[in-house]
Structures are given as C-alpha cells and as structure tokens.
PDB file of C-alpha atoms and ligand atoms in Angstrom:
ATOM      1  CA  UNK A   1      99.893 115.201  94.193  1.00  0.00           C
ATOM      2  CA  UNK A   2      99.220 111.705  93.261  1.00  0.00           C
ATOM      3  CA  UNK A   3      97.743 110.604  89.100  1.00  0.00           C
ATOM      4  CA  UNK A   4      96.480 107.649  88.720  1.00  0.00           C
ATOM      5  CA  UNK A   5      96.401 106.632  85.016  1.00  0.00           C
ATOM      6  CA  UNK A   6      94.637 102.660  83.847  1.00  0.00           C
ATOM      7  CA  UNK A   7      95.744 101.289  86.867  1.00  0.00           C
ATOM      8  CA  UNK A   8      95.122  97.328  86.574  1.00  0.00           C
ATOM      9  CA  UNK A   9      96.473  94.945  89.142  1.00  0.00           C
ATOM     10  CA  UNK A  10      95.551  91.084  88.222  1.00  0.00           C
ATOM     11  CA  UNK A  11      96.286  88.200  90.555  1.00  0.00           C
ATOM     12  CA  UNK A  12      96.793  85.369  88.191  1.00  0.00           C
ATOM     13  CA  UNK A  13      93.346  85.222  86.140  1.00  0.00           C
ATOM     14  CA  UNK A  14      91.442  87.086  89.251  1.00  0.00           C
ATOM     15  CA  UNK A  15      91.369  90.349  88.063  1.00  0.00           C
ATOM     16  CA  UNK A  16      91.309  92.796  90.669  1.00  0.00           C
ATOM     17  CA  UNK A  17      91.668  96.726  89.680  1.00  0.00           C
ATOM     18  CA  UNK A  18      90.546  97.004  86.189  1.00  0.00           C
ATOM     19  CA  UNK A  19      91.394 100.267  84.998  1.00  0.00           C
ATOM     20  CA  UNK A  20      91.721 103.084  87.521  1.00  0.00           C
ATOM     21  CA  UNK A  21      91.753 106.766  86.713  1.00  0.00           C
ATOM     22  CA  UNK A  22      91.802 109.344  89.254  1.00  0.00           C
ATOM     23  CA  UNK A  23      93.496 112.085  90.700  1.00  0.00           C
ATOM     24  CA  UNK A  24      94.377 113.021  94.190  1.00  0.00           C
ATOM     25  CA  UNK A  25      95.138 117.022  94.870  1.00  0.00           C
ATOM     26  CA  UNK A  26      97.431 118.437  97.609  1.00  0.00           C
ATOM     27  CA  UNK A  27      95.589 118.339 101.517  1.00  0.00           C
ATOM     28  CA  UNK A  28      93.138 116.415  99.684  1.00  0.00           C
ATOM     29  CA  UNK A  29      90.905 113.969 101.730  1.00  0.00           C
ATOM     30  CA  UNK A  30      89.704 110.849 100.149  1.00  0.00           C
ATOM     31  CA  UNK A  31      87.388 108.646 101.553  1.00  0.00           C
ATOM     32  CA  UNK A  32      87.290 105.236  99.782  1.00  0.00           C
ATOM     33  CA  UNK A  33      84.268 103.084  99.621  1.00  0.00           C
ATOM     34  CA  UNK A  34      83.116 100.250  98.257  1.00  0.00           C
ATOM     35  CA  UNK A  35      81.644  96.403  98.825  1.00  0.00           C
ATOM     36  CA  UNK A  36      83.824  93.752 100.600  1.00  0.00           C
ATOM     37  CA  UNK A  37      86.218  92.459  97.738  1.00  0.00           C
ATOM     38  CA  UNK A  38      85.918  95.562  95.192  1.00  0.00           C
ATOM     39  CA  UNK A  39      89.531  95.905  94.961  1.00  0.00           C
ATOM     40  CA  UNK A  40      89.816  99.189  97.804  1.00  0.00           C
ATOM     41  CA  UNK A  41      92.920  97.328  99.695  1.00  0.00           C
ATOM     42  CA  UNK A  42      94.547  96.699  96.777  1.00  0.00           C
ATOM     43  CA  UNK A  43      94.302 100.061  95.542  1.00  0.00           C
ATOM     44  CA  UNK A  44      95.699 101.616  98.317  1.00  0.00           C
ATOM     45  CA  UNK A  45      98.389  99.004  98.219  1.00  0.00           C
ATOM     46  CA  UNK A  46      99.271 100.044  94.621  1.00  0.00           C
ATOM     47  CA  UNK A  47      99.580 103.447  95.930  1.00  0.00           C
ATOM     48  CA  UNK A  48     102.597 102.677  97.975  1.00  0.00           C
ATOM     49  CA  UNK A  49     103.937  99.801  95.886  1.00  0.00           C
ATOM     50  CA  UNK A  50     103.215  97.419  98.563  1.00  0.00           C
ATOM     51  CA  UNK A  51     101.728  95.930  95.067  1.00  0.00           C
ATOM     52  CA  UNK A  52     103.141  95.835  91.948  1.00  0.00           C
ATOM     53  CA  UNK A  53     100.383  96.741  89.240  1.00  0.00           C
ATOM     54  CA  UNK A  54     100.154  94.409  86.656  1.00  0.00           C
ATOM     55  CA  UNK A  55      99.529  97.939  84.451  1.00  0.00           C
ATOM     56  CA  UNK A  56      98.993 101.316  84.293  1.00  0.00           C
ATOM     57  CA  UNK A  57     100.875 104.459  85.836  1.00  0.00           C
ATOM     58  CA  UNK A  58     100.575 105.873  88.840  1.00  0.00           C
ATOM     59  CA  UNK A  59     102.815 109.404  89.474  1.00  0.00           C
ATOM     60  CA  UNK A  60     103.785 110.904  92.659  1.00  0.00           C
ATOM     61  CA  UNK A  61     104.328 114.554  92.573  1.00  0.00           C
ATOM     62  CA  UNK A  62     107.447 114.782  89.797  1.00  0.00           C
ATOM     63  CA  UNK A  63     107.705 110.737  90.000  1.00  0.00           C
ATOM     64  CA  UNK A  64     106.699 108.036  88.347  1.00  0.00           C
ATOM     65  CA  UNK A  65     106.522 105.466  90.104  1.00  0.00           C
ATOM     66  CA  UNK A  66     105.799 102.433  88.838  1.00  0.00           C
ATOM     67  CA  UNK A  67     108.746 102.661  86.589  1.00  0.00           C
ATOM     68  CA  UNK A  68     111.222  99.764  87.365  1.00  0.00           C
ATOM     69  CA  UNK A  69     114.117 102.630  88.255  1.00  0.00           C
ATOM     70  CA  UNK A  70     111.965 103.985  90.796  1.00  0.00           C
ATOM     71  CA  UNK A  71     113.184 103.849  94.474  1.00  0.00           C
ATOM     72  CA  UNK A  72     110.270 102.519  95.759  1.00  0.00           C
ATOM     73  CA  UNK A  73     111.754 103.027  99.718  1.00  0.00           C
ATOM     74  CA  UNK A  74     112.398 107.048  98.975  1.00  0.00           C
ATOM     75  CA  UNK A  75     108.525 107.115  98.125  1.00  0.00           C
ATOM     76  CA  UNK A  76     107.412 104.887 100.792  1.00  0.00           C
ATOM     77  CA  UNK A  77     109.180 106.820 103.207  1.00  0.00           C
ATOM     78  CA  UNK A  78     106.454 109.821 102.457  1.00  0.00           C
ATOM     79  CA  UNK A  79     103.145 107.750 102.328  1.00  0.00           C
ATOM     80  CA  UNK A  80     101.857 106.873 105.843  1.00  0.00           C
ATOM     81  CA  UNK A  81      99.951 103.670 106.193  1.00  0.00           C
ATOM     82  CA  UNK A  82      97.762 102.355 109.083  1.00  0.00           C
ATOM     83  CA  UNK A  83      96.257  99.030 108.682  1.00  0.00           C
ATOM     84  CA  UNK A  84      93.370  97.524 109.872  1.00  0.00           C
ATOM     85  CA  UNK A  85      95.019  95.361 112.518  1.00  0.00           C
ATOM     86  CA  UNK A  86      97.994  98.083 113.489  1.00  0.00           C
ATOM     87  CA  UNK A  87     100.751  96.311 113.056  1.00  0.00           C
ATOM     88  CA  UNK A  88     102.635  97.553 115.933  1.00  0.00           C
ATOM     89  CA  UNK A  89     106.383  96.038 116.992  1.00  0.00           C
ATOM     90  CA  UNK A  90     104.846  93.834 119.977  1.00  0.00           C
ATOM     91  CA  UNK A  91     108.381  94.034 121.820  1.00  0.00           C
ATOM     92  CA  UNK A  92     108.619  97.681 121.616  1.00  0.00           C
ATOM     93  CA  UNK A  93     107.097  99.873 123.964  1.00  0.00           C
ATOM     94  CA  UNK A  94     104.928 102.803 122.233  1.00  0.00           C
ATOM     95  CA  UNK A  95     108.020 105.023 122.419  1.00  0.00           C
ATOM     96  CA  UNK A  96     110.175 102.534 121.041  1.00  0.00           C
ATOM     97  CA  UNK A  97     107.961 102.348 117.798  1.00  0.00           C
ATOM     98  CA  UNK A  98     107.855 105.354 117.452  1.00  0.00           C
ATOM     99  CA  UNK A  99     111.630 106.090 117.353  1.00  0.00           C
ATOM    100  CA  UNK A 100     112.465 103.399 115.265  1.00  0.00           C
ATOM    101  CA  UNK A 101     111.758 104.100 112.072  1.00  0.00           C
ATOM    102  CA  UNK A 102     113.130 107.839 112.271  1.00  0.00           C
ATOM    103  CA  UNK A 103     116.256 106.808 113.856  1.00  0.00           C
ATOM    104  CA  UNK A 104     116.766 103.922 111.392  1.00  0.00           C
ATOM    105  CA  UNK A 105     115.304 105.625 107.921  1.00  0.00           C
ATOM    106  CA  UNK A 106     115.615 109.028 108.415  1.00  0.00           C
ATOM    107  CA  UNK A 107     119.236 109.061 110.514  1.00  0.00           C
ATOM    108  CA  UNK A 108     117.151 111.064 113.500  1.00  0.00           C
ATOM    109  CA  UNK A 109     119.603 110.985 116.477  1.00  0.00           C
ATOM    110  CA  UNK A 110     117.367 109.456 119.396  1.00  0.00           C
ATOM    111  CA  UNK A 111     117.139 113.001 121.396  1.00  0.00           C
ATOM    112  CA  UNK A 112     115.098 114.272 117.707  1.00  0.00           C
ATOM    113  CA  UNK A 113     113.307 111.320 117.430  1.00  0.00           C
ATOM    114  CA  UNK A 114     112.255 111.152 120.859  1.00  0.00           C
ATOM    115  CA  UNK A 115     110.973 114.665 121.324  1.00  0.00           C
ATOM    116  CA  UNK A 116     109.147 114.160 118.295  1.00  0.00           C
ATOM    117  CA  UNK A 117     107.540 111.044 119.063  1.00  0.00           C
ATOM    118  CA  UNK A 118     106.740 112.688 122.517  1.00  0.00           C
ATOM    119  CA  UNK A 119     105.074 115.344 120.524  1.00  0.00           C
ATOM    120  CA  UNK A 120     102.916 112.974 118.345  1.00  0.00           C
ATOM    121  CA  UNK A 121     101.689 111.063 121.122  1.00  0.00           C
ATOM    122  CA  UNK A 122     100.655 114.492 122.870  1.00  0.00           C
ATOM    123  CA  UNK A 123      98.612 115.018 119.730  1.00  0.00           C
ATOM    124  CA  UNK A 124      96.909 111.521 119.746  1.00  0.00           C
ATOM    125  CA  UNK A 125      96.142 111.621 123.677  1.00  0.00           C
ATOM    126  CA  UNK A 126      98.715 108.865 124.600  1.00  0.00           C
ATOM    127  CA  UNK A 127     101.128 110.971 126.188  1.00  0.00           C
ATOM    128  CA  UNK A 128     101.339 108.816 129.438  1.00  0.00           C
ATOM    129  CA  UNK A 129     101.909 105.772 127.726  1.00  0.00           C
ATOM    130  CA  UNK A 130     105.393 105.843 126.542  1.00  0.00           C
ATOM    131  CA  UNK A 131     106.636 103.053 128.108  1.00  0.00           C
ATOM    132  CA  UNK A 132     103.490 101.020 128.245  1.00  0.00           C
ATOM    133  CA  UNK A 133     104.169  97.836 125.570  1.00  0.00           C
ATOM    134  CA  UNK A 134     101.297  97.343 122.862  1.00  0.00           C
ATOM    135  CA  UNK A 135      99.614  94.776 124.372  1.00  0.00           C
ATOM    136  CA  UNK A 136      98.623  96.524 127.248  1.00  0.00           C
ATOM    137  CA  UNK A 137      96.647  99.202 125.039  1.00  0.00           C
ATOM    138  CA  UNK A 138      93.037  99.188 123.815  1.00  0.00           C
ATOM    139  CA  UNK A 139      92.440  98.333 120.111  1.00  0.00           C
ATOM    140  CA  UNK A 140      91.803 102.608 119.966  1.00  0.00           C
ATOM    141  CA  UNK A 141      94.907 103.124 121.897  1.00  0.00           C
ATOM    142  CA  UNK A 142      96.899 100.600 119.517  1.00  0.00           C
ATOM    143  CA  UNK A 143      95.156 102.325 116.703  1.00  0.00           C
ATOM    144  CA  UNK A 144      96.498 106.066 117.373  1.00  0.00           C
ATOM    145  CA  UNK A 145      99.783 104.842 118.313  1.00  0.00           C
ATOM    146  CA  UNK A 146      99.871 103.117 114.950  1.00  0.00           C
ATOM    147  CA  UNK A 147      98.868 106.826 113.395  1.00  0.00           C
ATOM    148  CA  UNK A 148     101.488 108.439 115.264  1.00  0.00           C
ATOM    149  CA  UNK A 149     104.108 106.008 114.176  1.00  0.00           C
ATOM    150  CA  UNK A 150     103.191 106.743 110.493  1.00  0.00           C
ATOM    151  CA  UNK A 151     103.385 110.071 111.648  1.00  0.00           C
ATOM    152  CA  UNK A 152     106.870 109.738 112.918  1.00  0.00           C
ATOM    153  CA  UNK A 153     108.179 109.531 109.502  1.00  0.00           C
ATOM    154  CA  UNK A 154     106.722 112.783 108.252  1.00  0.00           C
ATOM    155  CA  UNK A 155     105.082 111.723 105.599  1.00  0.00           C
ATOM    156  CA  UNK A 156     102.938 113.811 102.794  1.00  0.00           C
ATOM    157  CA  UNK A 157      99.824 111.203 102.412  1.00  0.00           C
ATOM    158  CA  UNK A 158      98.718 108.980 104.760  1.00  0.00           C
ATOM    159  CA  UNK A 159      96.538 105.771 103.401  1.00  0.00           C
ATOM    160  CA  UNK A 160      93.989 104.492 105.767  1.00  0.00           C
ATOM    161  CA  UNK A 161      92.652 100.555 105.203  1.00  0.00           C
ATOM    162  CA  UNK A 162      89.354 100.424 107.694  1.00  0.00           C
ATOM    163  CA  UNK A 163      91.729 102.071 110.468  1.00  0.00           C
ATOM    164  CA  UNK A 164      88.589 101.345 112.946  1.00  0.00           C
ATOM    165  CA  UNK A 165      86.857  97.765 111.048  1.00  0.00           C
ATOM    166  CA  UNK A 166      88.951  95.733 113.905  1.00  0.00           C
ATOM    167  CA  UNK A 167      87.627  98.209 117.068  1.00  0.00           C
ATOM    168  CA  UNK A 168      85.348  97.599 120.057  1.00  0.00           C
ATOM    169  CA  UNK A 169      82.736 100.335 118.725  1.00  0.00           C
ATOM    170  CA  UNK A 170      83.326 102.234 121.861  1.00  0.00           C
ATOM    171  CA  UNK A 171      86.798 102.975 120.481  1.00  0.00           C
ATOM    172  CA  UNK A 172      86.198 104.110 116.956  1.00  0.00           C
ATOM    173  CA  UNK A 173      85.138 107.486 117.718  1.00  0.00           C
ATOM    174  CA  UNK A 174      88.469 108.522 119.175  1.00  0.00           C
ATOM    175  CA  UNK A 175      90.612 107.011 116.641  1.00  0.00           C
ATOM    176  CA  UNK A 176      88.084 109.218 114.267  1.00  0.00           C
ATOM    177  CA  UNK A 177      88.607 112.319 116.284  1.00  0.00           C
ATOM    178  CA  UNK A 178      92.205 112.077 115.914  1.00  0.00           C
ATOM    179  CA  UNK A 179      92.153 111.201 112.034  1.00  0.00           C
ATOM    180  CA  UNK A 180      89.447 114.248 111.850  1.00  0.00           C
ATOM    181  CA  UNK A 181      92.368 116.493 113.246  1.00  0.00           C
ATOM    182  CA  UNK A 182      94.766 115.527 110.985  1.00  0.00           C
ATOM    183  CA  UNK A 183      92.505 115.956 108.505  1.00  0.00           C
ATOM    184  CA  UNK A 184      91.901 119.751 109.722  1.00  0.00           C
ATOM    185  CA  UNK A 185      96.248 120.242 109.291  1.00  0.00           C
ATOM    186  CA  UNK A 186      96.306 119.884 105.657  1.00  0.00           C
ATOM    187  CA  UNK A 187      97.174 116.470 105.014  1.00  0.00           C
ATOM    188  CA  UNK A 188      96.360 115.037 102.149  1.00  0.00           C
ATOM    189  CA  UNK A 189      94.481 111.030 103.099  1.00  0.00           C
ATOM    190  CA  UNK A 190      92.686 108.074 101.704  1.00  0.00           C
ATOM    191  CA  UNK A 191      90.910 106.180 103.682  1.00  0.00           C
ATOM    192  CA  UNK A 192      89.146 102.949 103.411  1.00  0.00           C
ATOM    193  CA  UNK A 193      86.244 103.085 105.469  1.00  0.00           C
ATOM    194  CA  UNK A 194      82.979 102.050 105.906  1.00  0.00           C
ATOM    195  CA  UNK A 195      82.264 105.048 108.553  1.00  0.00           C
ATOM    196  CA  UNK A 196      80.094 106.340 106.269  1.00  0.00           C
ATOM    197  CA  UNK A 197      79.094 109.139 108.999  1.00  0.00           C
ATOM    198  CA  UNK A 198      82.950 110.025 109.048  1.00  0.00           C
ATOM    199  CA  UNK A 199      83.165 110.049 104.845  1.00  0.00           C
ATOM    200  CA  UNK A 200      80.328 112.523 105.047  1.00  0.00           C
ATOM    201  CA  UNK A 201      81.599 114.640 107.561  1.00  0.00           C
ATOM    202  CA  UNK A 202      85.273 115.081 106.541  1.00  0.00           C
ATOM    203  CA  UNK A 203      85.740 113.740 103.133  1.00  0.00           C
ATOM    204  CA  UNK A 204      86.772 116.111 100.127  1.00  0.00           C
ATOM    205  CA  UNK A 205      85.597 113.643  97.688  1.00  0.00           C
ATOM    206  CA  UNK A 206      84.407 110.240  97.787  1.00  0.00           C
ATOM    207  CA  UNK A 207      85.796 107.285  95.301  1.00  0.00           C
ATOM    208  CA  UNK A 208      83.257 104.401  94.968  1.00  0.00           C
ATOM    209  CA  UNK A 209      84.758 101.253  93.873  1.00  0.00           C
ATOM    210  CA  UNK A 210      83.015  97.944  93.025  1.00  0.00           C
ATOM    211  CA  UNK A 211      84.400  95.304  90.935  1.00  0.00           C
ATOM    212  CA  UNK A 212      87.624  96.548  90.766  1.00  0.00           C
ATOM    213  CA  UNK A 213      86.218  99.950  88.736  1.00  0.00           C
ATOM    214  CA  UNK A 214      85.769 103.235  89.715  1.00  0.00           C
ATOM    215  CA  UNK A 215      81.975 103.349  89.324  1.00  0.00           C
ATOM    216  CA  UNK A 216      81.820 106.665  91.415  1.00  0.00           C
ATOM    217  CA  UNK A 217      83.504 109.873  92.010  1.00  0.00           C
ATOM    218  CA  UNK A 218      82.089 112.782  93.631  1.00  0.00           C
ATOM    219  CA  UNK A 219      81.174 115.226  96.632  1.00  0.00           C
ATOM    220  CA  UNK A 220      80.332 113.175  99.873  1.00  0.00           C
ATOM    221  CA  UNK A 221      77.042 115.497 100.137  1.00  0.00           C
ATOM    222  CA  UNK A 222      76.316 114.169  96.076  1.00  0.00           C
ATOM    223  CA  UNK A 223      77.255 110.790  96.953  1.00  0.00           C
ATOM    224  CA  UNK A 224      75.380 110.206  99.951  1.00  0.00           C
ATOM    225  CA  UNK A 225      72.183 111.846  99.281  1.00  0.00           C
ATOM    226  CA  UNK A 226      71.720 111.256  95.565  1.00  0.00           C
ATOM    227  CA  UNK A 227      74.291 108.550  93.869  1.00  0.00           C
ATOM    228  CA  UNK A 228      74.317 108.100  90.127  1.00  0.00           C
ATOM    229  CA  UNK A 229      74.942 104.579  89.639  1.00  0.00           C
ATOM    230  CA  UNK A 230      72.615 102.019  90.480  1.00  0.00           C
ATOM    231  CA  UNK A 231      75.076 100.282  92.037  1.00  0.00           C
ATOM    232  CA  UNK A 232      76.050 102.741  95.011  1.00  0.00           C
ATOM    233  CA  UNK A 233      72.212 102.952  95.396  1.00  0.00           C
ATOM    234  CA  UNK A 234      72.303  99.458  96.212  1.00  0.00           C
ATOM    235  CA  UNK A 235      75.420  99.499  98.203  1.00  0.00           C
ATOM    236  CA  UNK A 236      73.943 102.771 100.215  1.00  0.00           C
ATOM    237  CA  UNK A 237      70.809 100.877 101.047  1.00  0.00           C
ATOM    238  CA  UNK A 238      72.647  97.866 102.564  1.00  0.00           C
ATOM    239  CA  UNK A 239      75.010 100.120 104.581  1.00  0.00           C
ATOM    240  CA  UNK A 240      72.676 103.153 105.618  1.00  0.00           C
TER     241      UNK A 240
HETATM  242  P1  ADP B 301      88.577  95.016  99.462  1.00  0.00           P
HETATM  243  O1  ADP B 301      89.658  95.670 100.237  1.00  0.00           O
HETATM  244  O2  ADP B 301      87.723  95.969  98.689  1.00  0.00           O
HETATM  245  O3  ADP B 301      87.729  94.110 100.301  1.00  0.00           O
HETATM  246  P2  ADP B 301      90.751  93.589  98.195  1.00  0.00           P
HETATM  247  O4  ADP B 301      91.533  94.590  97.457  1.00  0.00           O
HETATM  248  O5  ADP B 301      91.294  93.115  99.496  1.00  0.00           O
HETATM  249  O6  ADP B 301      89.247  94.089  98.350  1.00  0.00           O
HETATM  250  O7  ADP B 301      90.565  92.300  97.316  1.00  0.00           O
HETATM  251  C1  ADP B 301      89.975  92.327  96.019  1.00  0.00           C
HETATM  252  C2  ADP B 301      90.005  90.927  95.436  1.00  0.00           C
HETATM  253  O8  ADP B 301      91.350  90.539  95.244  1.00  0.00           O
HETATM  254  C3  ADP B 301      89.360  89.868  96.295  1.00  0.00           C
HETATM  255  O9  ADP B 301      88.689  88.963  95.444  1.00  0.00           O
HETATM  256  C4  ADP B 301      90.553  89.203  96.952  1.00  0.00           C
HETATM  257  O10 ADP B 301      90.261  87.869  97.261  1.00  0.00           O
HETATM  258  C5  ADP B 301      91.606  89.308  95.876  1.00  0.00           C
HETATM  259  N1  ADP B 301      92.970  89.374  96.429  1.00  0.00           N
HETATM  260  C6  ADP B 301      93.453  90.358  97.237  1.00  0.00           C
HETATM  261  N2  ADP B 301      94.750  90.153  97.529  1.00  0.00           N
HETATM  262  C7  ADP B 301      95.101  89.005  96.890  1.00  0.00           C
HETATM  263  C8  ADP B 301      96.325  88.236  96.789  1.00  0.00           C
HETATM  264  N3  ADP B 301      97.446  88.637  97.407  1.00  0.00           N
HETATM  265  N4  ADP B 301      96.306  87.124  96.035  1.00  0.00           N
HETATM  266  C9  ADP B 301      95.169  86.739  95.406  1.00  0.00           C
HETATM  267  N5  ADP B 301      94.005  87.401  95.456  1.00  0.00           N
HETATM  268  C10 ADP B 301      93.959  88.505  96.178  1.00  0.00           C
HETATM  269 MG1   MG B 302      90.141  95.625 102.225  1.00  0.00          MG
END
C-alpha cells in the first residue's frame, strides 16, 4: 500500500531521515520505535506530506507522491493522523468535530455525517458525550475522540505519533483497547509508540529507527526477544 524508497528529510544541516527503505502492505500494522530524536515523527510526517522530504520517493497505492503534481489534500484525505496532544477544535463539541471535516471535505450532508459520527463514537465508548466540549473530557476521552475524528474521514491508514505519551497512565489502556480494535478490522497503522507491551501484542512488524536510519525491521516476537543490532539491545535494556 505504501513504498518507501531513500527517503531523506534534512532540516538545514541537521539531518534527520537518512535514507529510508521500507514497505508497508495492505491491513498492515506497524509499530514504530525508536530513541527520543531518531527521526520517528518526522517519518510519519513524510508519510502524509505534512513534510516535504528533502529526497527520496515515497508511493501511495498507484501514486507517487512526492512528485510536485501530486494533490497532496486527495491523499491526505485517506491517511488518518492522531497526535500526541489531540488536537481537537476546542470550540466544537465532540459531535461538532466530528462532522466537520466530512461535511466540509467530503460534501457529507450533516444527517450522513452525523449518523456516522454517532456511529464512531459508539465504537470508541463516547457515545454520551456528543455535546460535551473537549475540555470537559479526560486526556483518554480526548484521545478516542481524536481517533474517531480521523475516523470520520474514512481513511485507508491511520498514523499514530505516541497517541498515549501525553496520558494519565490510568487512561492509556483504553485508548489501546480501542486502537487494538481497529487494529482487529483490517486497517492498515503506524504507530509511534513506546508501549512496547502494545507493539508486542498487536504489531505485524516492528520498524526500529535510530539516527534517522532504519537499523531494524522485523517480527515483534524477533524484535523483542532477540534484536540484531546492538543498538536495539541497548535501546531494549533502557526501556524494558
Ligand atoms: P522523534 O519523533 O523520534 O523523537 P523527530 O522526528 O521529532 O524525532 O526529530 C528528529 C530530529 O529532527 C530531532 O533532532 C529534532 O530536533 C529535529 N527536528 C524535528 N522537527 C524539526 C523542525 N521542524 N526543524 C528543525 N529540526 C527539527
Ligand atoms: Mg516524536
């Protein structure tokens, strides 16, 4: 679904990705892990051109699309992202966000995009808070209506950046749960995380980064229990 080819991203003389290559297969899920400042949140930015790579391709099913005549809204509109610190409209009740997008993007009258959204937060557990505005919500409650809002849109990959890094650690397990379920529907995700419990559990494949290179690719059960490199060894032993 996604080939990455020599992806590079430099900022000035820092440079940040050096060389990427990887490939990310239909329903895939991709847990990506790495040391503080290895490049993963810029990688996952690449992915939906919220950065432009300084070089290097990376396709989308038939598309290109870091070539200049790409619409880089058309793809965007299909890749899902949920940040860190949710970046949910603040004057918008949960409904609201959800609807906004759809209606706005996607031409979704408001009947469609309200039984949808209705429907999404039935799946993340937030059914009775509609109306309720985000700042009245938990940091896990903010979290899965930031999930379903990416959700809203439909997309066909959702990228994660440390979806639960900014949570009370009483809240992490149910924005897990419902990432775990949407995991268990087919859709294809990369996720940041350093949940290394969750990687283990539900990742397809794990991609270790460090110093902006993919040091590391391989089955969460190889990774965890006997990594090649000596530097996941090191990072393992810190985190474990
Ligand atoms: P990670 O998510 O693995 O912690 P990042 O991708 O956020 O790493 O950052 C990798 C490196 O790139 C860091 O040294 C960071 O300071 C630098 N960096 C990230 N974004 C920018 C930016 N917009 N301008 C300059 N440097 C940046
Ligand atoms: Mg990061």
């Amino acid at each position: 679904m996604i080939k990455i080819d020599g992806l590079k991203k430099n900022y000035g003389k820092l440079e940040v990705l050096k060389g990427i290559n990887t490939e990310i297969g239909q329903g895939e899920v991709v847990a990506i892990i790495g040391p503080s400042g290895s490049g993963k949140s810029t990688f996952l930015r690449c992915i939906n051109m919220l950065e432009t790579p300084t070089d290097g391709q990376i396709r989308f099913k038939d598309q290109i699309i870091t070539e200049k005549k790409t619409n880089i809204m058309k793809v965007r509109e299909n890749v899902g992202m949920v940040f860190q610190h949710f970046h949910l409209f603040p004057h918008k009740t949960v409904l609201e966000n959800l609807i906004y997008a759809p209606m706005k993007v996607k031409k979704l009258s408001k009947a469609e995009a309200v039984k949808q959204a209705r429907e999404l937060l039935t799946k993340v557990g937030l059914a009775d808070k509609e109306s309720t505005y985000p700042n009245r919500l938990s940091g896990g409650q903010k979290q899965r209506v930031a999930i379903a809002r990416a959700l809203a849109m439909n997309p066909e990959v959702m990228l994660f950046d440390e979806p639960t890094s900014a949570l009370d650690p009483e809240m992490v397990k149910e924005v897990l749960e419902v990432m775990k379920s949407l995991a268990h529907t087919g859709m294809t995700m990369l996720i940041v995380t350093h949940e290394m419990g969750f990687a283990k559990e539900v990742a397809d494949r794990v991609l270790f980064l460090d110093g902006g290179l993919l040091v590391e690719e391989s089955a969460p059960e190889d990774f965890f229990s006997n990594p090649k490199s000596q530097r996941a060894k090191d990072f393992l032993e810190k985190v474990l």
